[in-house]
Amino acid sequence: MKTIIIGGVAGGASAAARLRRLDEKAEILLLERGPYISFANCGLPYYIGGDITQKENLTLQTPESFRSRFRVDVRIRSEATEIHPENKIVRIRNLETGETYDEKYDTLILSPGAEPIRPPVEGIESSRVFTLRTIPDTMKIKRFLLEEKPRSAVIVGGGYIGMEMAENLKKAGLSVTIVEKADHLIAPLDFDMAADVHRYAKSEGIKLILNNGLKSVSETEEGLKIGLEQGSLSADMLLLSVGVRPETSLAAGCGIRLNSRGAIVTDSQMRTNIPDIYAVGDAVEIQDFVTGQPASIPLAGPANKQGRIAADNICGLESSYSGTQGSAVLRFFQMTVATTGLNERAAKAASLDYDKTYLYSASHASYYPGGSNMSIKILWDKKSLRLLGAQIVGFDGVDKRMDVLATAIRFGAKVTDLANLELCYAPPFGSAKDPVNMAGFVAENVITGKLRQFFWEDVESLPRDGSATLLDVRTDTERARGFIDGFMHIPLDSLRDHLDQIPKGKPVYVHCHSGLRSYIACRILMGNGYECYNLAGGWRLYESVIHEKTVPEYICTQCK
């Protein structure tokens, strides 16, 4: 049996290695248009910033090592130009010599990946405009930094790569501005969770221009003039990080079915509509694990799994891909941002009847030094209680909590199941009531009616005509740092002594700093016959969101 694999990196290289492990006699040909078959594309920004110092560390497998270990016929700088399914032939061009030749196959795996989107704007082909997807892209940027010594950079796109490059260009000594078309950075986050990221980015010296997009690029004697939809600014270099599109022209040319966005449609065994042709990685349409709907979520982990599954099925093993839930983590300077499953925008688009809550929990026992708080947001289905998604922004311990939540989603857990998880505890690592447990406790209280919530977006519309009581139960010191207009102030520990100041028969809306003390206040009030609602996430979340919705950085302060 002869299998040709078009494209290496995560999906293609994984498929080749799995095929060899399953069938020592198989003939395996791996074609790669570039000079590298398997490299750490997630590590590319860190080579530019200097965390990774050796270029060789980015190369996971060389053609020589792959041949030696797996006996795979690896041909780099070889481009598949045509597929003829009726004859099971791939036409190949040697990019070094220009020679064109044909190879027959029994099975074919497509792993062409995706290419960076280059917006169709004037001047985008300037030598000072870069994308980052491959090692050659990385070396091009590295050479520019060393030879041209730029002092400023604009990054168009505030996704994971854009954020990582902002950090690493800043570490390389550049002044960095992120331009983002949306109203917040990191699309998998909701705005309220991204607000902390915005504030932290600015504290690290990163300038933000949101709600604005790229319009034009032109070279000047000093560098680049970058035209935006609103205003313009100058920089020495520009990095495009506005997303990727499936690289599927080869597939389209031989009749393989594509979706409306150009991604290859496969079944759960990674088979295309053409017999004996499989497809894996960033070029394929996947099923969203939570909603069951078609989606595109280009991530390395799913690509590796899909390569393995395609190889299994080629070798006669039953293996299926069950969908992608979008689990991802980002380190940004010292901050960690992690997501899994659905955010609110996706839940609404899927017409799900969901509920949500927020926590602000310590990474480990508060009495043990070195801890920090993390912001947690969870979504669940109101009817089934199935956990739908989670977002965490913090510093220490974010990744391990998100891994637990991602696992819970994968195994269909209810949000209330989080309360019952028995997680590892010692003071340097966590708390006896882990933040994941706390998420379950809070959700359980909401579901059983022990806790009624209102949210930051409800605050402005709360009645201030005397038909309700608005109550702040923080300390005097906390209140002095800022407050919400219209909220009377009674610290929690003196609340029972001042119940006579709170009229009966009217709803009470309560907040504290994070939502915990105001929950206690609500239990006191409900125990005394009041109807009470707690501000989810508390003053801390409200202030963060409102501040980021009103700060002047949302207008391009550099624009002319």
Coordinates of C-alpha atoms in Angstrom, one line a residue, residues 81-429:
T81 CA 0.2 20.8 -8.4
E82 CA -2.6 18.5 -9.5
I83 CA -4.5 15.5 -8.2
H84 CA -6.2 13.1 -10.7
P85 CA -8.4 10.9 -8.5
E86 CA -9.6 8.8 -11.5
N87 CA -6.1 7.5 -12.0
K88 CA -4.9 8.0 -8.4
I89 CA -2.0 10.2 -9.6
V90 CA -0.4 13.3 -8.0
R91 CA 1.5 15.6 -10.2
I92 CA 4.5 17.1 -8.4
R93 CA 6.9 20.0 -9.2
N94 CA 10.4 20.0 -7.8
L95 CA 10.8 23.6 -6.8
E96 CA 14.6 23.5 -6.9
T97 CA 14.9 22.1 -10.5
G98 CA 11.5 22.9 -12.0
E99 CA 11.1 19.2 -12.9
T100 CA 7.5 17.9 -13.0
Y101 CA 6.6 14.2 -12.5
D102 CA 3.8 12.0 -11.5
E103 CA 3.4 9.6 -8.5
K104 CA 0.6 7.0 -8.1
Y105 CA -1.1 6.4 -4.7
D106 CA -3.4 4.0 -3.1
T107 CA -4.5 6.5 -0.4
L108 CA -3.9 10.2 -0.2
I109 CA -3.9 12.5 2.8
L110 CA -4.2 16.2 2.3
S111 CA -2.6 18.4 5.0
P112 CA -2.1 21.7 3.2
G113 CA -2.8 23.9 6.3
A114 CA -3.9 27.5 6.1
E115 CA -2.3 30.7 4.9
P116 CA -2.2 34.1 6.6
I117 CA -4.9 36.5 5.3
R118 CA -3.4 39.5 3.6
P119 CA -6.2 42.1 3.3
P120 CA -6.6 43.6 -0.2
V121 CA -5.4 47.0 0.7
E122 CA -3.0 49.4 -1.0
G123 CA 0.7 48.9 -0.2
I124 CA 0.3 45.6 1.5
E125 CA 3.2 44.1 -0.5
S126 CA 5.8 46.4 1.1
S127 CA 9.0 44.8 2.3
R128 CA 8.2 46.3 5.7
V129 CA 4.9 44.3 6.0
F130 CA 5.2 40.8 7.5
T131 CA 3.1 37.7 8.3
L132 CA 4.1 34.9 10.7
R133 CA 3.3 31.3 9.8
T134 CA 6.5 29.5 9.0
I135 CA 10.2 29.4 9.9
P136 CA 11.1 31.4 6.8
D137 CA 8.6 34.1 7.9
T138 CA 10.3 34.1 11.3
M139 CA 13.8 34.5 9.8
K140 CA 12.6 37.3 7.6
I141 CA 11.4 39.2 10.6
K142 CA 14.5 38.4 12.6
R143 CA 16.8 39.7 9.8
F144 CA 14.7 42.9 9.6
L145 CA 15.1 43.5 13.3
L146 CA 18.9 42.9 13.2
E147 CA 19.6 44.8 10.0
E148 CA 17.1 47.6 9.9
K149 CA 16.9 48.1 13.7
P150 CA 13.2 49.3 13.7
R151 CA 12.0 51.3 16.7
S152 CA 8.3 50.8 16.3
A153 CA 5.8 48.2 15.1
V154 CA 2.1 48.0 14.4
I155 CA 0.4 44.7 14.7
V156 CA -2.9 44.4 12.8
G157 CA -5.0 41.8 14.7
G158 CA -5.3 41.1 18.4
G159 CA -5.6 37.3 18.4
Y160 CA -3.2 34.8 19.9
I161 CA -0.4 35.4 17.4
G162 CA -0.8 39.1 17.5
M163 CA -0.6 39.2 21.3
E164 CA 2.4 36.9 21.4
M165 CA 4.2 39.0 18.8
A166 CA 3.3 42.2 20.7
E167 CA 5.0 40.8 23.7
N168 CA 8.1 39.6 21.9
L169 CA 8.6 42.7 19.7
K170 CA 8.3 44.8 22.9
K171 CA 11.0 42.6 24.5
A172 CA 13.1 43.1 21.4
G173 CA 13.0 46.9 22.2
L174 CA 10.3 48.2 19.9
S175 CA 7.3 50.4 20.6
V176 CA 4.3 48.3 19.8
T177 CA 0.7 49.2 18.8
I178 CA -2.1 46.7 18.3
V179 CA -4.8 47.7 15.8
E180 CA -7.9 45.5 16.2
K181 CA -11.1 45.7 14.1
A182 CA -13.3 44.4 16.9
D183 CA -14.0 46.1 20.2
H184 CA -11.7 43.8 22.2
L185 CA -8.6 41.6 21.9
I186 CA -8.6 37.8 21.7
A187 CA -11.8 36.8 20.0
P188 CA -12.6 33.7 22.1
L189 CA -13.0 36.0 25.1
D190 CA -16.1 38.0 25.8
F191 CA -15.5 41.7 26.2
D192 CA -15.9 41.6 30.0
M193 CA -13.1 39.1 30.3
A194 CA -10.9 40.9 27.7
A195 CA -11.1 44.1 29.8
D196 CA -8.5 42.9 32.2
V197 CA -6.2 42.0 29.3
H198 CA -6.6 45.5 27.8
R199 CA -5.6 47.1 31.1
Y200 CA -2.7 44.8 31.6
A201 CA -1.5 45.3 28.0
K202 CA -1.4 49.0 28.5
S203 CA 0.5 48.6 31.8
E204 CA 3.2 46.8 29.8
G205 CA 3.5 49.6 27.4
I206 CA 1.4 48.2 24.5
K207 CA -0.8 50.8 22.8
L208 CA -4.2 49.6 21.7
I209 CA -6.4 50.9 18.9
L210 CA -9.7 49.1 18.9
N211 CA -12.8 49.4 16.7
N212 CA -10.6 50.3 13.9
G213 CA -9.2 48.5 10.8
L214 CA -6.4 48.7 8.3
K215 CA -7.1 50.7 5.1
S216 CA -3.8 51.4 3.4
V217 CA 0.0 51.1 3.7
S218 CA 2.5 53.4 2.1
E219 CA 6.3 53.7 2.4
T220 CA 7.8 57.0 3.5
E221 CA 11.4 58.1 4.1
E222 CA 11.0 57.3 7.8
G223 CA 9.2 53.9 7.4
L224 CA 5.5 53.3 6.9
K225 CA 2.4 55.4 7.0
I226 CA -0.5 53.2 8.0
G227 CA -3.9 54.4 7.0
L228 CA -6.8 53.2 9.2
E229 CA -10.5 53.4 8.8
Q230 CA -10.3 56.3 11.3
G231 CA -7.0 58.2 11.1
S232 CA -3.5 57.1 10.4
L233 CA -0.2 56.4 12.2
S234 CA 3.4 55.8 11.5
A235 CA 5.7 52.8 12.2
D236 CA 8.9 51.2 11.0
M237 CA 7.2 47.8 10.4
L238 CA 3.8 46.2 10.2
L239 CA 2.8 42.6 11.1
L240 CA -0.5 41.2 9.7
S241 CA -2.2 38.9 12.2
V242 CA -5.8 39.0 11.0
G243 CA -6.4 35.3 10.8
V244 CA -5.9 32.5 8.3
R245 CA -7.8 30.9 5.4
P246 CA -7.7 27.2 4.3
E247 CA -5.2 26.6 1.6
T248 CA -7.4 24.4 -0.5
S249 CA -7.0 25.3 -4.2
L250 CA -5.4 21.9 -4.9
A251 CA -8.4 20.1 -3.3
A252 CA -10.9 22.3 -5.2
G253 CA -9.1 21.5 -8.5
C254 CA -9.9 17.8 -8.2
G255 CA -13.5 18.0 -7.1
I256 CA -13.1 17.6 -3.4
R257 CA -16.1 19.2 -1.6
L258 CA -15.4 22.5 0.1
N259 CA -17.6 24.5 2.4
S260 CA -18.6 28.2 1.8
R261 CA -15.3 29.3 3.5
G262 CA -13.1 27.1 1.4
A263 CA -12.4 24.4 4.0
I264 CA -12.4 20.7 3.1
V265 CA -15.5 18.8 4.2
T266 CA -14.8 15.4 5.7
D267 CA -16.6 12.8 7.7
S268 CA -15.6 11.9 11.2
Q269 CA -13.0 9.4 9.8
M270 CA -11.4 12.4 8.0
R271 CA -12.4 11.0 4.6
T272 CA -13.3 13.5 1.8
N273 CA -16.1 12.9 -0.7
I274 CA -13.6 11.2 -3.1
P275 CA -12.7 7.6 -2.2
D276 CA -9.3 7.0 -0.7
I277 CA -8.6 10.7 -0.1
Y278 CA -8.4 12.0 3.4
A279 CA -7.8 15.5 4.8
V280 CA -6.6 16.8 8.1
G281 CA -5.5 19.9 9.9
D282 CA -6.2 23.6 9.5
A283 CA -7.6 23.1 6.0
V284 CA -10.6 21.0 7.1
E285 CA -14.0 21.9 8.4
I286 CA -14.6 20.5 11.9
Q287 CA -17.6 19.9 14.0
D288 CA -17.8 22.2 17.0
F289 CA -17.8 19.8 19.9
V290 CA -20.3 21.8 22.0
T291 CA -22.8 22.9 19.4
G292 CA -22.4 20.0 16.9
Q293 CA -22.3 22.7 14.2
P294 CA -19.7 23.0 11.4
A295 CA -16.9 25.3 12.3
S296 CA -13.3 26.2 11.6
I297 CA -10.9 26.2 14.6
P298 CA -7.3 26.0 13.5
L299 CA -5.3 24.5 16.4
A300 CA -2.2 22.2 16.6
G301 CA -3.7 19.7 19.0
P302 CA -6.7 18.8 16.8
A303 CA -4.5 18.7 13.7
N304 CA -2.3 16.1 15.4
K305 CA -5.3 14.0 16.4
Q306 CA -6.8 14.2 12.9
G307 CA -3.6 13.0 11.3
R308 CA -3.6 10.0 13.7
I309 CA -7.2 9.2 12.9
A310 CA -6.7 9.3 9.2
A311 CA -3.8 6.9 9.5
D312 CA -5.9 4.6 11.7
N313 CA -8.6 4.3 9.1
I314 CA -6.3 3.8 6.3
C315 CA -4.9 0.8 8.2
G316 CA -8.3 -0.6 8.9
L317 CA -8.7 0.6 12.5
E318 CA -12.0 2.2 13.4
S319 CA -11.2 5.7 14.6
S320 CA -13.3 8.9 14.6
Y321 CA -12.8 12.6 15.3
S322 CA -15.4 13.8 17.8
G323 CA -15.0 17.5 17.3
T324 CA -13.0 20.6 18.4
Q325 CA -14.0 22.6 21.4
G326 CA -11.3 25.3 21.0
S327 CA -9.3 24.8 24.2
A328 CA -6.4 27.3 24.0
V329 CA -4.0 29.2 26.4
L330 CA -1.9 32.3 25.9
R331 CA 1.0 33.7 27.9
F332 CA 1.2 37.4 27.6
F333 CA 4.1 38.8 29.6
Q334 CA 3.2 37.4 33.0
M335 CA -0.5 37.1 32.3
T336 CA -2.2 33.9 31.3
V337 CA -5.4 33.8 29.2
A338 CA -7.2 30.5 28.6
T339 CA -10.5 29.5 27.0
T340 CA -12.5 26.4 26.1
G341 CA -15.9 25.8 24.6
L342 CA -18.3 28.6 23.9
N343 CA -18.3 32.3 24.7
E344 CA -21.5 34.3 25.0
R345 CA -21.4 35.3 21.3
A346 CA -21.2 31.7 20.2
A347 CA -23.9 30.6 22.6
K348 CA -26.3 33.2 21.3
A349 CA -25.5 32.3 17.7
A350 CA -26.3 28.7 18.5
S351 CA -29.6 29.9 20.1
L352 CA -28.7 28.2 23.4
D353 CA -30.6 29.1 26.6
Y354 CA -27.6 29.6 28.8
D355 CA -26.7 31.0 32.2
K356 CA -23.4 32.3 33.4
T357 CA -21.5 33.4 36.5
Y358 CA -18.1 34.9 37.4
L359 CA -15.6 34.2 40.2
Y360 CA -12.5 36.0 41.4
S361 CA -10.5 33.3 43.1
A362 CA -7.0 32.8 44.5
S363 CA -4.6 30.6 42.6
H364 CA -3.6 28.9 45.9
A365 CA -4.3 29.1 49.6
S366 CA -4.4 32.8 50.6
Y367 CA -2.1 32.4 53.6
Y368 CA 0.7 30.9 51.5
P369 CA 2.8 33.6 49.9
G370 CA 2.9 34.3 46.1
G371 CA -0.7 33.7 45.2
S372 CA -2.8 35.9 42.8
N373 CA -6.4 36.0 41.9
M374 CA -7.8 34.9 38.6
S375 CA -11.0 36.0 36.9
I376 CA -13.2 33.0 35.9
K377 CA -16.3 33.0 33.7
I378 CA -18.4 29.9 33.1
L379 CA -21.4 29.3 30.9
W380 CA -23.9 26.4 31.1
D381 CA -27.1 25.2 29.5
K382 CA -30.1 26.2 31.7
K383 CA -32.1 23.1 30.9
S384 CA -29.5 20.3 30.9
L385 CA -27.0 22.1 33.1
R386 CA -24.3 20.9 30.7
L387 CA -21.1 23.0 30.9
L388 CA -20.8 25.0 27.7
G389 CA -17.7 27.1 28.0
A390 CA -15.2 28.8 30.3
Q391 CA -12.8 31.7 30.2
I392 CA -10.0 32.5 32.7
V393 CA -7.7 35.5 32.9
G394 CA -5.0 35.6 35.6
F395 CA -1.4 34.8 36.4
D396 CA -0.7 31.7 38.3
G397 CA -2.6 28.4 38.0
V398 CA -4.8 29.4 35.1
D399 CA -3.7 26.7 32.8
K400 CA -4.4 23.8 35.1
R401 CA -7.9 25.0 36.0
M402 CA -8.8 25.4 32.3
D403 CA -7.5 21.9 31.6
V404 CA -9.9 20.6 34.2
L405 CA -12.8 22.6 32.8
A406 CA -11.9 21.5 29.2
T407 CA -11.9 17.9 30.3
A408 CA -15.2 18.3 32.1
I409 CA -16.8 19.7 28.8
R410 CA -15.3 16.8 26.8
F411 CA -16.9 14.3 29.1
G412 CA -20.3 16.0 29.1
A413 CA -20.2 17.2 32.7
K414 CA -23.0 19.3 34.3
V415 CA -21.8 22.5 35.8
T416 CA -22.9 21.2 39.2
D417 CA -20.5 18.3 38.8
L418 CA -17.6 20.8 39.3
A419 CA -18.6 21.0 42.9
N420 CA -17.9 17.3 43.4
L421 CA -14.5 17.1 41.7
E422 CA -11.7 15.9 44.1
L423 CA -8.7 17.9 43.0
C424 CA -5.1 17.9 44.4
Y425 CA -4.6 20.3 47.2
A426 CA -1.6 21.7 49.1
P427 CA -1.1 25.3 50.1
P428 CA 1.5 26.1 47.4
F429 CA -0.8 24.7 44.6

